[in-house]
């Protein structure tokens, strides 16, 4: 686990301590075999509990799943090949080289996973069963929790929980975690599937004077109150020092004092005082006489240079705050006093205080939905809330009661200053301003107002009444409470499953043995052979130049094409040389360099080697990356040797912004008197798909390959509409991009939809925006996080 997080360090001494406890406390038996079994069972759970206590929430499940998998591999309950299918799926496969998928509703990645799954004996018929019973499979797939339903074609009866996990992982990635919990409970016992709840008093009881207790901090978590509360309960004196420059002197003095008299030393934020940590460990270890009541508690953030010896000696625990709107509001209102609630006699004060608290919780909780929530996950914290509440209080104190609240000022302060000051992405800023606009106005004082169905503003006079109201809120929030579509939960669950499986794959040992199957080298050698065979030939420079000259070498789009071909050629050259050298290195003819070792490891894990990624594009799997290479090359090759295409595949460009700029130049040159500075992009979403387009537009270009994320598309009426259940992405029809001689702002009734190259939405992947018709307010699509993606893999 130390490869997952550098703070997860354990020692043999800690394990032996747990082993001794297991020997002493496990159930006794005169039968040797049974006694050993009891010790192993007790020890396994103790190690699990001890380890989980010191892991962050998102790593606890990963550790439990990995523990179960490793034990089952060791017991021969599952094979190494099955383990690889679970963590990799069909990531190494080329979509064009496998049996074509029979139904449109099956996603490309799902089909590749099923192709890989069909190589296992129990599933060898699955690819043929799907087309034979398409209706049955589609009905099963559309269920909210397919793992709970009866599976078509008799799989429900023939699969144990692990094979069912393989099956669900291939079909429904978003349900992987739910099925994995069942597998853990079935294989190891229900207690392993239940969360490990931190009991601070038990943790203290396990420690001694020479064992520090370390809490790993996370955003919104601070165990100080709990530690001080426990000290009070157990009648110990507890003193806290926040580490930083010059605080070592005070810490040293306090440690020596409490070693003599007894008491708890709480050193906060020790990542800011790393130099003192080695000295502290030495003091605790070497001092002969220490009062039995002495303890050292430490809080620290993750830091690469935190002393490993200190971590291996101490008891580690985490104390992360619970998730959700209810938990967030509870946390906020715990810090509010009755005096603060009564500080203003204006009737607007209490609803606005609750409104700011609700906004504070929502902006933090949206982070878990990835790019749908925020393009960049900002570290919003309680200082933003405090500043916003202080502003509201000051504003109400200075307000003219006749004029009322200046909502433009309030919205500006929230959206641009207090919370907006952290926001660096333009579309995130738009989202924040939309929250301010939709939630903060005179309507928030009306009885009918709600943030979302079931989330209203309480009419409370005391803190106790507010807490009672918050207690009644739902425990689990629908994504709609955050402004998102219910499908966002599928995205969240899928990302979580992907993160767990990717992490497990990344920490697997990189030895050459394949655990009973083929060796890593032989697998990669075959893959390299296959890829070399399919790799397109090099472009011949003089042939390309000759073709471009005939097409008009100085035309903006032809200049763009030449630049793209140059970059494509660079990728082809590097891929060819890496694969050829890798084969020679595996045979032992040449030395395995660092780049070749990286290529070997990544290709085995079905990932893109770092050297290739550097000169090309991001992709989730090696299979998709190579398929894209072939498709990109095909577009360039046809364009240069067969003439300009009617419709351009936007995803296939290295520099799509450059493509749109070249088109703007082309349109500007065609109109006398137009200046490039005053010419802006505009678009129409057509009703036709790529296959239906037979000729290019009179002006501008047709582009295809865009997918809507967060919404669906009404093709008949050419407008945005709500997503269908379980359909995360909708392919847009062909978009006509052209240029107009106007810099005026776009019609505010249209939704300005940002276009990104990849699902990861950042400034680096942003291309431009397209305008879309909508019958509802564009604000709804802003809150939904609607964007267009060139690539969804």
PDB file of C-alpha atoms in Angstrom, residues 205-321:
ATOM      1  CA  UNK A 205      -5.838   1.879  24.591  1.00  0.00           C
ATOM      2  CA  UNK A 206      -3.639   0.093  22.004  1.00  0.00           C
ATOM      3  CA  UNK A 207      -0.884   2.692  22.301  1.00  0.00           C
ATOM      4  CA  UNK A 208       1.841   3.136  24.907  1.00  0.00           C
ATOM      5  CA  UNK A 209       4.227   5.888  25.977  1.00  0.00           C
ATOM      6  CA  UNK A 210       6.656   5.108  23.148  1.00  0.00           C
ATOM      7  CA  UNK A 211       4.078   4.778  20.366  1.00  0.00           C
ATOM      8  CA  UNK A 212       2.933   8.076  18.812  1.00  0.00           C
ATOM      9  CA  UNK A 213      -0.585   8.286  17.335  1.00  0.00           C
ATOM     10  CA  UNK A 214      -0.719   9.928  13.893  1.00  0.00           C
ATOM     11  CA  UNK A 215      -3.854  11.267  12.220  1.00  0.00           C
ATOM     12  CA  UNK A 216      -3.646  11.820   8.454  1.00  0.00           C
ATOM     13  CA  UNK A 217      -5.524  15.005   7.661  1.00  0.00           C
ATOM     14  CA  UNK A 218      -7.912  15.458   4.780  1.00  0.00           C
ATOM     15  CA  UNK A 219      -9.989  18.426   3.703  1.00  0.00           C
ATOM     16  CA  UNK A 220     -12.587  19.334   6.320  1.00  0.00           C
ATOM     17  CA  UNK A 221     -11.213  16.914   8.928  1.00  0.00           C
ATOM     18  CA  UNK A 222      -9.595  17.958  12.198  1.00  0.00           C
ATOM     19  CA  UNK A 223      -9.509  15.490  15.111  1.00  0.00           C
ATOM     20  CA  UNK A 224      -8.435  18.151  17.675  1.00  0.00           C
ATOM     21  CA  UNK A 225     -11.868  18.436  19.326  1.00  0.00           C
ATOM     22  CA  UNK A 226     -12.236  14.648  19.582  1.00  0.00           C
ATOM     23  CA  UNK A 227      -8.730  14.197  21.055  1.00  0.00           C
ATOM     24  CA  UNK A 228      -9.275  16.998  23.584  1.00  0.00           C
ATOM     25  CA  UNK A 229     -12.723  15.582  24.431  1.00  0.00           C
ATOM     26  CA  UNK A 230     -11.232  12.109  25.053  1.00  0.00           C
ATOM     27  CA  UNK A 231      -8.481  13.605  27.255  1.00  0.00           C
ATOM     28  CA  UNK A 232     -11.123  15.370  29.338  1.00  0.00           C
ATOM     29  CA  UNK A 233     -13.155  12.141  29.652  1.00  0.00           C
ATOM     30  CA  UNK A 234     -10.069  10.149  30.765  1.00  0.00           C
ATOM     31  CA  UNK A 235      -8.846  13.006  33.030  1.00  0.00           C
ATOM     32  CA  UNK A 236      -5.590  13.726  31.204  1.00  0.00           C
ATOM     33  CA  UNK A 237      -4.168  17.162  30.541  1.00  0.00           C
ATOM     34  CA  UNK A 238      -3.957  17.854  26.781  1.00  0.00           C
ATOM     35  CA  UNK A 239      -1.997  20.738  25.232  1.00  0.00           C
ATOM     36  CA  UNK A 240      -1.817  21.491  21.504  1.00  0.00           C
ATOM     37  CA  UNK A 241       0.971  23.173  19.514  1.00  0.00           C
ATOM     38  CA  UNK A 242       0.587  23.998  15.825  1.00  0.00           C
ATOM     39  CA  UNK A 243       3.920  23.263  14.155  1.00  0.00           C
ATOM     40  CA  UNK A 244       5.643  25.710  11.872  1.00  0.00           C
ATOM     41  CA  UNK A 245       8.689  27.965  11.883  1.00  0.00           C
ATOM     42  CA  UNK A 246      10.189  28.299  15.370  1.00  0.00           C
ATOM     43  CA  UNK A 247       7.611  26.056  17.101  1.00  0.00           C
ATOM     44  CA  UNK A 248      10.126  23.239  17.715  1.00  0.00           C
ATOM     45  CA  UNK A 249      11.388  24.992  20.899  1.00  0.00           C
ATOM     46  CA  UNK A 250       7.905  25.031  22.471  1.00  0.00           C
ATOM     47  CA  UNK A 251       7.177  21.461  21.327  1.00  0.00           C
ATOM     48  CA  UNK A 252      10.466  20.190  22.791  1.00  0.00           C
ATOM     49  CA  UNK A 253       9.769  21.890  26.124  1.00  0.00           C
ATOM     50  CA  UNK A 254       6.198  20.519  26.320  1.00  0.00           C
ATOM     51  CA  UNK A 255       7.301  16.948  25.445  1.00  0.00           C
ATOM     52  CA  UNK A 256       9.963  16.943  28.189  1.00  0.00           C
ATOM     53  CA  UNK A 257       7.523  18.427  30.715  1.00  0.00           C
ATOM     54  CA  UNK A 258       4.754  15.877  30.031  1.00  0.00           C
ATOM     55  CA  UNK A 259       7.226  12.962  30.012  1.00  0.00           C
ATOM     56  CA  UNK A 260       7.806  13.743  33.688  1.00  0.00           C
ATOM     57  CA  UNK A 261       4.297  14.731  34.781  1.00  0.00           C
ATOM     58  CA  UNK A 262       2.107  12.742  32.360  1.00  0.00           C
ATOM     59  CA  UNK A 263      -0.278  14.288  29.823  1.00  0.00           C
ATOM     60  CA  UNK A 264      -1.007  14.387  26.117  1.00  0.00           C
ATOM     61  CA  UNK A 265       1.021  16.446  23.644  1.00  0.00           C
ATOM     62  CA  UNK A 266      -0.905  17.236  20.464  1.00  0.00           C
ATOM     63  CA  UNK A 267       1.381  18.441  17.648  1.00  0.00           C
ATOM     64  CA  UNK A 268      -0.722  19.780  14.772  1.00  0.00           C
ATOM     65  CA  UNK A 269       0.296  20.114  11.098  1.00  0.00           C
ATOM     66  CA  UNK A 270       3.599  18.251  11.522  1.00  0.00           C
ATOM     67  CA  UNK A 271       4.195  18.341   7.745  1.00  0.00           C
ATOM     68  CA  UNK A 272       5.313  21.939   8.498  1.00  0.00           C
ATOM     69  CA  UNK A 273       7.846  20.762  11.090  1.00  0.00           C
ATOM     70  CA  UNK A 274       9.482  17.690   9.536  1.00  0.00           C
ATOM     71  CA  UNK A 275      12.943  18.499  10.950  1.00  0.00           C
ATOM     72  CA  UNK A 276      11.619  17.973  14.476  1.00  0.00           C
ATOM     73  CA  UNK A 277      10.119  14.530  13.749  1.00  0.00           C
ATOM     74  CA  UNK A 278      13.392  12.515  13.859  1.00  0.00           C
ATOM     75  CA  UNK A 279      14.392  14.263  17.073  1.00  0.00           C
ATOM     76  CA  UNK A 280      10.973  13.560  18.615  1.00  0.00           C
ATOM     77  CA  UNK A 281      11.170   9.844  17.744  1.00  0.00           C
ATOM     78  CA  UNK A 282      14.664   9.636  19.237  1.00  0.00           C
ATOM     79  CA  UNK A 283      13.466  11.374  22.438  1.00  0.00           C
ATOM     80  CA  UNK A 284      10.475   9.021  22.834  1.00  0.00           C
ATOM     81  CA  UNK A 285      12.563   5.912  22.086  1.00  0.00           C
ATOM     82  CA  UNK A 286      15.687   6.703  24.160  1.00  0.00           C
ATOM     83  CA  UNK A 287      14.286   8.399  27.287  1.00  0.00           C
ATOM     84  CA  UNK A 288      14.429   5.838  30.085  1.00  0.00           C
ATOM     85  CA  UNK A 289      11.753   6.925  32.557  1.00  0.00           C
ATOM     86  CA  UNK A 290       8.468   8.137  31.046  1.00  0.00           C
ATOM     87  CA  UNK A 291       5.255   8.761  32.988  1.00  0.00           C
ATOM     88  CA  UNK A 292       2.614   6.151  32.053  1.00  0.00           C
ATOM     89  CA  UNK A 293       0.062   8.881  31.254  1.00  0.00           C
ATOM     90  CA  UNK A 294       2.280  10.433  28.538  1.00  0.00           C
ATOM     91  CA  UNK A 295       1.139  10.241  24.886  1.00  0.00           C
ATOM     92  CA  UNK A 296       2.110  12.027  21.673  1.00  0.00           C
ATOM     93  CA  UNK A 297      -0.686  12.758  19.187  1.00  0.00           C
ATOM     94  CA  UNK A 298       0.247  14.087  15.760  1.00  0.00           C
ATOM     95  CA  UNK A 299      -1.758  15.459  12.826  1.00  0.00           C
ATOM     96  CA  UNK A 300      -0.159  15.764   9.396  1.00  0.00           C
ATOM     97  CA  UNK A 301      -0.989  16.050   5.729  1.00  0.00           C
ATOM     98  CA  UNK A 302       0.550  13.613   3.244  1.00  0.00           C
ATOM     99  CA  UNK A 303       4.203  14.531   2.659  1.00  0.00           C
ATOM    100  CA  UNK A 304       6.789  12.610   0.623  1.00  0.00           C
ATOM    101  CA  UNK A 305       9.588  13.429   3.083  1.00  0.00           C
ATOM    102  CA  UNK A 306       7.800  12.425   6.278  1.00  0.00           C
ATOM    103  CA  UNK A 307      10.236  10.079   8.129  1.00  0.00           C
ATOM    104  CA  UNK A 308       9.396   6.455   7.298  1.00  0.00           C
ATOM    105  CA  UNK A 309      10.810   5.192  10.614  1.00  0.00           C
ATOM    106  CA  UNK A 310       8.334   7.453  12.459  1.00  0.00           C
ATOM    107  CA  UNK A 311       5.400   6.104  10.433  1.00  0.00           C
ATOM    108  CA  UNK A 312       6.491   2.500  11.008  1.00  0.00           C
ATOM    109  CA  UNK A 313       6.616   3.022  14.778  1.00  0.00           C
ATOM    110  CA  UNK A 314       3.292   4.794  15.218  1.00  0.00           C
ATOM    111  CA  UNK A 315      -0.413   3.938  15.206  1.00  0.00           C
ATOM    112  CA  UNK A 316      -2.037   5.627  12.219  1.00  0.00           C
ATOM    113  CA  UNK A 317      -5.660   6.663  11.784  1.00  0.00           C
ATOM    114  CA  UNK A 318      -7.798   8.871   9.567  1.00  0.00           C
ATOM    115  CA  UNK A 319     -10.824  10.898  10.531  1.00  0.00           C
ATOM    116  CA  UNK A 320     -12.569  11.953   7.340  1.00  0.00           C
ATOM    117  CA  UNK A 321     -15.825  13.880   7.521  1.00  0.00           C
TER     118      UNK A 321
END
